[in-house]
CSV table of C-alpha atoms in Angstrom, one decimal:
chain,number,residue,atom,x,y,z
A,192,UNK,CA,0.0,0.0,0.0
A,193,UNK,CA,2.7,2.7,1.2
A,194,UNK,CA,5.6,3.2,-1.1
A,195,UNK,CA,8.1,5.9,-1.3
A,196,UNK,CA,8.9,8.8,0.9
A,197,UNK,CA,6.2,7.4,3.5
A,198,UNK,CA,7.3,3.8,3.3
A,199,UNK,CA,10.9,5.4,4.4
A,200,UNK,CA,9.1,7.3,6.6
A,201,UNK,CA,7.9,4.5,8.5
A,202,UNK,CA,10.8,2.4,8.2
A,203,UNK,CA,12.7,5.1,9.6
A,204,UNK,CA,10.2,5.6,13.0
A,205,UNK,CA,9.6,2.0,13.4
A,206,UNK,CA,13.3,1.8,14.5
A,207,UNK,CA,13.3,3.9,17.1
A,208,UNK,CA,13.0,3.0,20.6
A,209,UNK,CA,9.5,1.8,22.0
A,210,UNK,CA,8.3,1.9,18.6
A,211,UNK,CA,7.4,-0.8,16.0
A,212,UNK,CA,5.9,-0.9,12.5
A,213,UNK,CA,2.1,-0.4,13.8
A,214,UNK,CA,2.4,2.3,15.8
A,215,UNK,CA,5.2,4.3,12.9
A,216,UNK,CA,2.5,3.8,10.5
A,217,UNK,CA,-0.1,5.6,12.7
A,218,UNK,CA,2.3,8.3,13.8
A,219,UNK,CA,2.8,9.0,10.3
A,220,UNK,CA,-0.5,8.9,9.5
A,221,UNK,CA,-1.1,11.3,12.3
A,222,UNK,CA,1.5,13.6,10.5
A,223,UNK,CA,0.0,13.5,7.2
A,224,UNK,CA,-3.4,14.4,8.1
A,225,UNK,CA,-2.1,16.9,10.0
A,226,UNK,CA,-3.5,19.9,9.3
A,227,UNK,CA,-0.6,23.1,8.9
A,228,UNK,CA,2.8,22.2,8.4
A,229,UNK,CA,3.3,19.5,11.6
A,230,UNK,CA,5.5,17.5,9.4
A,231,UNK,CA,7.5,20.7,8.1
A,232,UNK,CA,8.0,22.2,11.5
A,233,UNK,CA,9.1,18.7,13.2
A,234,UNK,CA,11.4,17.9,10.1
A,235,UNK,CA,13.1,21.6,10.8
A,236,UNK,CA,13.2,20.8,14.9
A,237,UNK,CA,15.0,16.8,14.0
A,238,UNK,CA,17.4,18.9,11.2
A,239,UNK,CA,18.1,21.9,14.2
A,240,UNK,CA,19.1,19.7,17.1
A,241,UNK,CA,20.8,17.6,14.7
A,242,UNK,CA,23.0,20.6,13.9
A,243,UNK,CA,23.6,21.8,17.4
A,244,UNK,CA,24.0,18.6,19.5
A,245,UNK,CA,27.5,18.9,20.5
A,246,UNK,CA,29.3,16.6,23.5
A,247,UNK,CA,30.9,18.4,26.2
A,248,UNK,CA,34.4,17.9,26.5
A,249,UNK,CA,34.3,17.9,29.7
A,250,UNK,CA,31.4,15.6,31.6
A,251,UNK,CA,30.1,13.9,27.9
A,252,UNK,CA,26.5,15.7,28.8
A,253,UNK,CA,24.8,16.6,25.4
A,254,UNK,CA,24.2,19.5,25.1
A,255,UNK,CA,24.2,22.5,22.2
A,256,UNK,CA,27.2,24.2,23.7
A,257,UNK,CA,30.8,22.7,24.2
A,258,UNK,CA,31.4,22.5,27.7
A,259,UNK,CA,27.7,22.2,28.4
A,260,UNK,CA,26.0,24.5,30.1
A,261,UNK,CA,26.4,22.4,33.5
A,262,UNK,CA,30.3,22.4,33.2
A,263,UNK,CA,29.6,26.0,32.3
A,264,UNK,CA,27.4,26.8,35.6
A,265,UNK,CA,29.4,29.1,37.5
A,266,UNK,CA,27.5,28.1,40.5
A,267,UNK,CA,27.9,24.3,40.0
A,268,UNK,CA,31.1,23.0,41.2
A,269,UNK,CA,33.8,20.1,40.8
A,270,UNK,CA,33.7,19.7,44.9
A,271,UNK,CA,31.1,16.8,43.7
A,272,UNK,CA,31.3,14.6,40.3
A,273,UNK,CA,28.2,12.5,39.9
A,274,UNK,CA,29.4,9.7,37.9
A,275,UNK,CA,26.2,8.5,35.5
A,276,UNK,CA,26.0,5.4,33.0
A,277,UNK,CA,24.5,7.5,30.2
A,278,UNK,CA,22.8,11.0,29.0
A,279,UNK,CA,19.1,9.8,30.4
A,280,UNK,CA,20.5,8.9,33.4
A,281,UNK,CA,22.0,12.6,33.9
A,282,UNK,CA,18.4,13.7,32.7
A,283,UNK,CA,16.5,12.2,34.9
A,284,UNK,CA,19.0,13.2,37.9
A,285,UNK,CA,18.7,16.8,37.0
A,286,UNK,CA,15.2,16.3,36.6
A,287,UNK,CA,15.1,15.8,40.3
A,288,UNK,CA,16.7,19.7,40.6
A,289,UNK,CA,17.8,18.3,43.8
A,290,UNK,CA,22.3,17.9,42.8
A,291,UNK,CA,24.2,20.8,42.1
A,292,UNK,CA,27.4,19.4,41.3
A,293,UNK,CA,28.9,18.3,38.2
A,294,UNK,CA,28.5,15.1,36.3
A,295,UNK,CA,30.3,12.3,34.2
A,296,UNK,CA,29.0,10.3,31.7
A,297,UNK,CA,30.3,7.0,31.8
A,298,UNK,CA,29.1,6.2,28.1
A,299,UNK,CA,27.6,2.8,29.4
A,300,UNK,CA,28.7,-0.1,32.3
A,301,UNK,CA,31.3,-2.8,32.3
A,302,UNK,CA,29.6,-6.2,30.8
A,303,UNK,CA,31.1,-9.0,29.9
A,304,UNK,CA,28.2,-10.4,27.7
A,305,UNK,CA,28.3,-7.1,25.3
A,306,UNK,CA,32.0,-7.2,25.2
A,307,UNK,CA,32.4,-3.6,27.2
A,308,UNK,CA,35.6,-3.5,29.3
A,309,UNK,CA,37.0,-0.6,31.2
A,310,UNK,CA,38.5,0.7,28.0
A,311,UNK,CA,35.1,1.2,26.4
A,312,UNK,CA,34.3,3.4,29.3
A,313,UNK,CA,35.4,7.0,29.9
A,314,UNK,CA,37.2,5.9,33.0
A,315,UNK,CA,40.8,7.6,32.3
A,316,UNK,CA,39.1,11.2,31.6
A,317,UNK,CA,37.3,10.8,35.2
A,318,UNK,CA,40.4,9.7,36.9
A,319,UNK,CA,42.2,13.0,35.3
A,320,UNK,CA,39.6,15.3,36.0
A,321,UNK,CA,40.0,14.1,39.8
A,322,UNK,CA,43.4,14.5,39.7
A,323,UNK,CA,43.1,18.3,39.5
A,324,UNK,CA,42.1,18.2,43.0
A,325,UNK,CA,39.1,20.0,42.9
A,326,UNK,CA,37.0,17.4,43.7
A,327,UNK,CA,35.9,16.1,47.3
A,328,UNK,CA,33.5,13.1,46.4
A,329,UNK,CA,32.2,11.0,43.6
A,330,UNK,CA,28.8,9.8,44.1
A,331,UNK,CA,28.2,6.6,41.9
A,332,UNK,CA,24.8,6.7,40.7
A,333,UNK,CA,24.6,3.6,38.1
A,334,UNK,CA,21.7,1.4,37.7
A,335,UNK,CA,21.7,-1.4,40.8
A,336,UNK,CA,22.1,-3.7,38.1
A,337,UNK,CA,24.8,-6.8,38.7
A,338,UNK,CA,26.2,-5.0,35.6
A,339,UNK,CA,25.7,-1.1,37.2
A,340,UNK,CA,26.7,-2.5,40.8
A,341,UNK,CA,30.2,-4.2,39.1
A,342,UNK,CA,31.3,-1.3,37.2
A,343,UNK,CA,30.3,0.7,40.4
A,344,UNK,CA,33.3,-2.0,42.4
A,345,UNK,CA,35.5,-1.5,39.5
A,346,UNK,CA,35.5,2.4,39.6
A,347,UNK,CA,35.5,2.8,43.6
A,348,UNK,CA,38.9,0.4,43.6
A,349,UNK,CA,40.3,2.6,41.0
A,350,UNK,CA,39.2,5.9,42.7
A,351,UNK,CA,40.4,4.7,45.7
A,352,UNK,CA,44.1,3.3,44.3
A,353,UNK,CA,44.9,6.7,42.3
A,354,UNK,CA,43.2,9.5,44.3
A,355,UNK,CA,43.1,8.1,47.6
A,356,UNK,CA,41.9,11.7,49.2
A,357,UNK,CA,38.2,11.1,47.4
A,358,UNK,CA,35.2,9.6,49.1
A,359,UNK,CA,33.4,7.5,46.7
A,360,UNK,CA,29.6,7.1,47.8
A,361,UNK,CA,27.0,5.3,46.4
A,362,UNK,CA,23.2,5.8,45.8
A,363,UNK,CA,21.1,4.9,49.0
A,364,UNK,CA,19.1,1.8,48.4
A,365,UNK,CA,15.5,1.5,49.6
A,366,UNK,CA,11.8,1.6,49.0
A,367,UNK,CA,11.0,3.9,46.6
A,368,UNK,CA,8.9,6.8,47.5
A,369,UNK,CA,5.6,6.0,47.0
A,370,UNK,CA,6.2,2.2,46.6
A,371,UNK,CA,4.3,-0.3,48.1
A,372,UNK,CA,6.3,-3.3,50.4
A,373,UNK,CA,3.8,-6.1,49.0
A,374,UNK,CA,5.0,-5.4,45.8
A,375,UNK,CA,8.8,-5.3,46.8
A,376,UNK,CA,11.4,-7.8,45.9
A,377,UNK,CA,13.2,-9.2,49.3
A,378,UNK,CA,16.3,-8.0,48.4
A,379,UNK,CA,14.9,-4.3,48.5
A,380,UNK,CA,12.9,-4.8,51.8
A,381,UNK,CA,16.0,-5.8,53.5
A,382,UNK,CA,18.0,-3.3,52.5
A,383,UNK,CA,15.2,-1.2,53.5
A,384,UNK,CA,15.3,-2.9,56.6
A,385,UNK,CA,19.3,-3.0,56.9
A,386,UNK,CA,19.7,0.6,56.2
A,387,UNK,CA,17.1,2.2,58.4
A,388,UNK,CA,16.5,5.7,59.7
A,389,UNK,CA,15.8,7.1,63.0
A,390,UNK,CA,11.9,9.0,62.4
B,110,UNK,CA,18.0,20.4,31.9
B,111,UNK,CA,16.8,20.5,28.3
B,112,UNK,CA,16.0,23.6,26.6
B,113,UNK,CA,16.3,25.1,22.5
B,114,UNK,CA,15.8,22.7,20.0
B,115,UNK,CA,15.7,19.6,22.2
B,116,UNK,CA,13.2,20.6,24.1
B,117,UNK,CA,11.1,21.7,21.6
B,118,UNK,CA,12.0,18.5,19.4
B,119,UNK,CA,10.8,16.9,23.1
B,120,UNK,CA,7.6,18.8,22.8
B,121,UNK,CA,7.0,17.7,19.2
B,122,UNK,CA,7.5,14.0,19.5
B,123,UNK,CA,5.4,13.7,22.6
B,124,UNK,CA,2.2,15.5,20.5
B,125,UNK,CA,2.2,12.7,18.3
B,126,UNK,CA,-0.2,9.5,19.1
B,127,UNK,CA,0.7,6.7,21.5
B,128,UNK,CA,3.7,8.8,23.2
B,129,UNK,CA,4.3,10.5,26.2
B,130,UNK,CA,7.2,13.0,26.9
B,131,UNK,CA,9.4,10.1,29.0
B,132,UNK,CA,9.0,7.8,25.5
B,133,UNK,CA,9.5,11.4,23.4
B,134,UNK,CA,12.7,12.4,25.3
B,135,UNK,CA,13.9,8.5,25.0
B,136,UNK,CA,13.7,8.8,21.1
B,137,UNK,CA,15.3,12.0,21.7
B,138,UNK,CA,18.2,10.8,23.0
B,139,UNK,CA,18.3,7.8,21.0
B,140,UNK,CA,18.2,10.1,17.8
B,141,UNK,CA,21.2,12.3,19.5
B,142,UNK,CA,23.5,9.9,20.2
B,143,UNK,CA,22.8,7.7,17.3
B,144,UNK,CA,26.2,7.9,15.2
B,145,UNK,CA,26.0,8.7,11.5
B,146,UNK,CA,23.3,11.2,10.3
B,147,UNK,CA,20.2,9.1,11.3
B,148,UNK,CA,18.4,12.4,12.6
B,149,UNK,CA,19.5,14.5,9.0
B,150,UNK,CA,18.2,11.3,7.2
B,151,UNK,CA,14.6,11.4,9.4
B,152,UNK,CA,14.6,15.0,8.9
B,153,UNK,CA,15.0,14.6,5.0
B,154,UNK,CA,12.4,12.1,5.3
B,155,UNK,CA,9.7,14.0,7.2
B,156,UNK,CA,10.4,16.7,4.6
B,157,UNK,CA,10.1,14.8,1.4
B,158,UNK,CA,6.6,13.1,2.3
B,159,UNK,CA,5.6,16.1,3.7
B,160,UNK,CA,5.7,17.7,0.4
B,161,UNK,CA,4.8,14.5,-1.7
B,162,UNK,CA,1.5,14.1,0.4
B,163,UNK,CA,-1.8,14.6,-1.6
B,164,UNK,CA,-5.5,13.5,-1.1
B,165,UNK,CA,-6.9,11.9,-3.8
B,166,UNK,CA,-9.9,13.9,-5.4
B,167,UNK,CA,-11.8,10.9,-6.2
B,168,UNK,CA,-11.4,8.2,-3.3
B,169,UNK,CA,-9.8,10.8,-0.3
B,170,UNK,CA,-7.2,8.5,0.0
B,171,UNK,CA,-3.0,9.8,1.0
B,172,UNK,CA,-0.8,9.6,-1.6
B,173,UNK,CA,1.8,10.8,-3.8
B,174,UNK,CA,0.0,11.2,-6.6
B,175,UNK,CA,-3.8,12.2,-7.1
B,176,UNK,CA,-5.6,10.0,-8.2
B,177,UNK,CA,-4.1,7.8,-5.9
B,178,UNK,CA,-2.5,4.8,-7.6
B,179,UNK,CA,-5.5,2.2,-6.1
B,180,UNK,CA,-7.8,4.2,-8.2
B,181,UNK,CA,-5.1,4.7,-10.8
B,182,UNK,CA,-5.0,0.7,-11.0
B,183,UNK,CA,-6.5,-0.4,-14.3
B,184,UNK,CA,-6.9,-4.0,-12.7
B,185,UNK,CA,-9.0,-2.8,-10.0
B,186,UNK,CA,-13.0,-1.6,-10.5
B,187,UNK,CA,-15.6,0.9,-9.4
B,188,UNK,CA,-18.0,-2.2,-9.3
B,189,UNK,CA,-17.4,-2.6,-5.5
B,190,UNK,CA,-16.3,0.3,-3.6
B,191,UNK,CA,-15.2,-0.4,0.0
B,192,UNK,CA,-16.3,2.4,2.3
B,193,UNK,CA,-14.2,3.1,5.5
B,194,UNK,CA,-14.1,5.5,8.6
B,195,UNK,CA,-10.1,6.9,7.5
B,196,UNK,CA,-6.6,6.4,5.5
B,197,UNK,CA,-5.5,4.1,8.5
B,198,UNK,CA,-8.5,2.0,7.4
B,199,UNK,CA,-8.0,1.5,4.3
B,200,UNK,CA,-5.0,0.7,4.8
B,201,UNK,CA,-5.5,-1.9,7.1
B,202,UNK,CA,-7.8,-3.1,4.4
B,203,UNK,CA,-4.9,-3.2,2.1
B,204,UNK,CA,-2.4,-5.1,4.0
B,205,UNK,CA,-4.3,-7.6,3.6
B,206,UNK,CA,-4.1,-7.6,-0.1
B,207,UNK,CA,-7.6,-9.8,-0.6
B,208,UNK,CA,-9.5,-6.6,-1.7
B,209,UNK,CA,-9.3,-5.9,-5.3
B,210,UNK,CA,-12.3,-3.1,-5.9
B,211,UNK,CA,-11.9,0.6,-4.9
B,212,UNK,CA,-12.6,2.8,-1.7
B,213,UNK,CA,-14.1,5.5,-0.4
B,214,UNK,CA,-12.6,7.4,2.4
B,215,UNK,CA,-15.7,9.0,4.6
B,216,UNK,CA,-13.3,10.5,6.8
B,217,UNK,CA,-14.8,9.8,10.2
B,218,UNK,CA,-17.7,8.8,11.3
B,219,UNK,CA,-21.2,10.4,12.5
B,220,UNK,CA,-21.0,11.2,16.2
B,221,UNK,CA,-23.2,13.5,18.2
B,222,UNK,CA,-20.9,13.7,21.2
B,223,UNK,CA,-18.4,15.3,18.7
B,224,UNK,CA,-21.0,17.1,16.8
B,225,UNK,CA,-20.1,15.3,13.8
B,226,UNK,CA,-23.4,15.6,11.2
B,227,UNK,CA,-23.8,14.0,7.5
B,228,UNK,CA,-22.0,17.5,6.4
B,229,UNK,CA,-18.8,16.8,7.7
B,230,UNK,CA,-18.4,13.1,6.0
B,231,UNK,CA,-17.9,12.7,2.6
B,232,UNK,CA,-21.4,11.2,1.8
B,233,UNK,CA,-22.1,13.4,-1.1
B,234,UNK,CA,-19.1,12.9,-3.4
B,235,UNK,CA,-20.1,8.8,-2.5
B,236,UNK,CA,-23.6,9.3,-3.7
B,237,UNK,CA,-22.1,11.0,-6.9
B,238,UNK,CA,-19.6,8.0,-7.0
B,239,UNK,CA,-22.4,5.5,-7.3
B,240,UNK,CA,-24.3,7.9,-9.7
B,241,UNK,CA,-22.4,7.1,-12.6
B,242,UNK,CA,-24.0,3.7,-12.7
B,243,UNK,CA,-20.5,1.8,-12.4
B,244,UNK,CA,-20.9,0.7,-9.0
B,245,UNK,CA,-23.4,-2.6,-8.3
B,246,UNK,CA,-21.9,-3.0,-4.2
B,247,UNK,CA,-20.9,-0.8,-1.1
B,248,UNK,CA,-18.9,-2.5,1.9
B,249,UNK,CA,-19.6,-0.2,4.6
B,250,UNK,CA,-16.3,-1.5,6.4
B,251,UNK,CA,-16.7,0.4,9.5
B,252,UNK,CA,-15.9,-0.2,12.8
B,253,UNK,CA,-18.4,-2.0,14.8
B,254,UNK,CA,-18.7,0.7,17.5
B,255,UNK,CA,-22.2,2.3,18.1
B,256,UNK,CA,-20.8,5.4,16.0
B,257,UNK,CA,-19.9,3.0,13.1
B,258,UNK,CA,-23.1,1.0,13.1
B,259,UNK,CA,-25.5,4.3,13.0
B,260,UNK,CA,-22.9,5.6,9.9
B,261,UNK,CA,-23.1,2.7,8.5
B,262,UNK,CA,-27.5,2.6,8.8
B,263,UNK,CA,-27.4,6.4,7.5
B,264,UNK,CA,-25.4,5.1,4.7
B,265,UNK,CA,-27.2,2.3,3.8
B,266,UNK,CA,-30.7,4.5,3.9
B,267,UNK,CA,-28.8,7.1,2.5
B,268,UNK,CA,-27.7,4.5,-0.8
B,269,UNK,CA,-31.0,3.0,-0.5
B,270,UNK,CA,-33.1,5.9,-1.4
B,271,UNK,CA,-30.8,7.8,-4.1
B,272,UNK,CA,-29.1,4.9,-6.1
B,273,UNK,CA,-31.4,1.3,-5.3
B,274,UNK,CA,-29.5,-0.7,-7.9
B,275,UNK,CA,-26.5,-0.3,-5.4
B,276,UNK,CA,-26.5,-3.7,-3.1
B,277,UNK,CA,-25.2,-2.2,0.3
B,278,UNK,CA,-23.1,-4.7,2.5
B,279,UNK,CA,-20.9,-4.8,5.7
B,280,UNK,CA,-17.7,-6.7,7.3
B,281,UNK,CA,-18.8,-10.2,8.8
B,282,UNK,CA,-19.0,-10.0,12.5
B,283,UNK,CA,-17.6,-13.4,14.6
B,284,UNK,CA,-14.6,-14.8,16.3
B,285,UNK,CA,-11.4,-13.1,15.2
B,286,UNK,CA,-9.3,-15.8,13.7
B,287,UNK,CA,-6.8,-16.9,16.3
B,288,UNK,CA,-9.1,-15.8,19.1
B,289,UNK,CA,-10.0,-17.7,22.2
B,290,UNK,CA,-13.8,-17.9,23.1
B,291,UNK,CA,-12.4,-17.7,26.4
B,292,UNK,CA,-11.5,-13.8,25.9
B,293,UNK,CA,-13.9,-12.9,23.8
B,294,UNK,CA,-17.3,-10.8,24.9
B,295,UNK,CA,-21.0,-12.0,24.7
B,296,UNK,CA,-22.1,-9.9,22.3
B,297,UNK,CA,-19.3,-11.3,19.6
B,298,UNK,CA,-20.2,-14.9,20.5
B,299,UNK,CA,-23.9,-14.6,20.4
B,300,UNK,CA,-23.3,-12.9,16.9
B,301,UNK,CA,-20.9,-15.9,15.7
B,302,UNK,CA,-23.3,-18.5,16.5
B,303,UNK,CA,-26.1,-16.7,15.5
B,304,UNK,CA,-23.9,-16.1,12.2
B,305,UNK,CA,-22.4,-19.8,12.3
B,306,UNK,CA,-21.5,-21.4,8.8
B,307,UNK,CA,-21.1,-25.0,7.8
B,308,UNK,CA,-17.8,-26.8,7.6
């Protein structure tokens, strides 16, 4: 039935994440009977950001500036590196607007299954930047994956071997806010349990 | 965190059907740190259908050409035209590649909630369709919602009254094929037996 530019089209959208060939078609379908120029203004948004998206030198945030504009932040500081897996990890942190240190991107975790060693990681440009001696602690906020939790054991014994001065900390495990304990695993309950507060 | 031309490429993506901003800023992201020019090629692509799009004067269909190349299509007839609700529709109809007549895109169907009256369909240009005398059948394929079925009665009164010779049909209802009885609701099952065919 489709064929040409809207075939493509489709193709295209159907390979991107949390999307498959049904729900392309009727995104595209949505475009085309679009009235006004939807199609014309998104395909000038995709070709902008495409043209801007720079990675900072610095961190590896994304950003349309080079360093980004938190590197840039005169009132963010190196004092603490937040070490993150990837760019939505960093998003969803800053989300929070709860940090107001600096970050590093990781670029992904250690796994052995996808082939990723140390080497694939930007470990070295971290273990520089805490050389300068500007930084106090590195809180490691991967994924409490087995992969996220290794890479995490990896980077504390290097931290800890090169720049002995910095504290490395680690995400607090717990319930999460709003979470029900029926529905918790047991590992998380005693943690919970393990790590509790005075009220 | 975001801002420029990913946020508003955040804003765009989450308009479109069946995604959220958390799904929009995902694709974002994926788009961004995609290597090679995947986001210049989607751009490219948005903007080539865009301006290829065209609605066919005769059927209503989407396509790059008007007529469309179904009515284009010297194999296929106006002696059955297939009547549905939208584009998505007929192409559904399509996929399926058992449907060798013609259609006719109403482009919706009658509601009250939505103030949608006869006017706003394309009923007319349908009536003059079957005017010209080449037409002998109408498959109102429309969905089998209450808004379908009383488009679909209009219609066939409608067909009934201005061209007789015109025999007016509808989509089979019963069990989807690869359905469990199980799942399915009472009013599909009374309709299947009611409906029931021999072996």
């Amino acid at each position: 039935m489709l064929d040409g530019p809207f075939e493509k089209l489709v193709k295209q959208i159907s390979g991107l994440p949390g999307l498959g060939s049904r729900s392309a078609r009727r995104i595209v379908l949505h475009l085309l009977t679009q009235p006004g120029n939807t199609m014309h203004m998104l395909a000038a948004t995709l070709e902008e950001a495409a043209q801007s998206v720079q990675s900072c030198d610095i961190c590896g945030n994304l950003d349309t500036s080079d360093p980004c504009r938190i590197c840039r932040d005169p009132s963010r500081s190196e004092e603490v590196i937040c070490v993150v897996c990837n760019v939505a990890d960093l998003w969803a942190i800053e989300r929070t607007g709860t940090f107001k240190g600096t970050y590093h991107v990781l670029g992904g975790v250690l796994s052995a299954l996808d082939g990723i060693g140390p080497n694939d990681l930007s470990i070295e440009p971290l273990i520089n930047r805490l050389k300068t001696g500007q930084t106090s602690e590195v809180i490691l906020a991967l994924s409490a994956t087995v992969d996220g939790q290794s890479t995490a054991h990896v980077l504390a014994d290097r931290i800890s071997d090169t720049v002995p001065s910095v504290k490395v900390t680690r995400l607090a495990h717990g319930v999460p806010v709003g979470g029900e304990l029926d529905y918790l695993d047991d590992g998380t309950i005693s943690t919970a349990l393990k790590s509790r507060a005075a009220v």
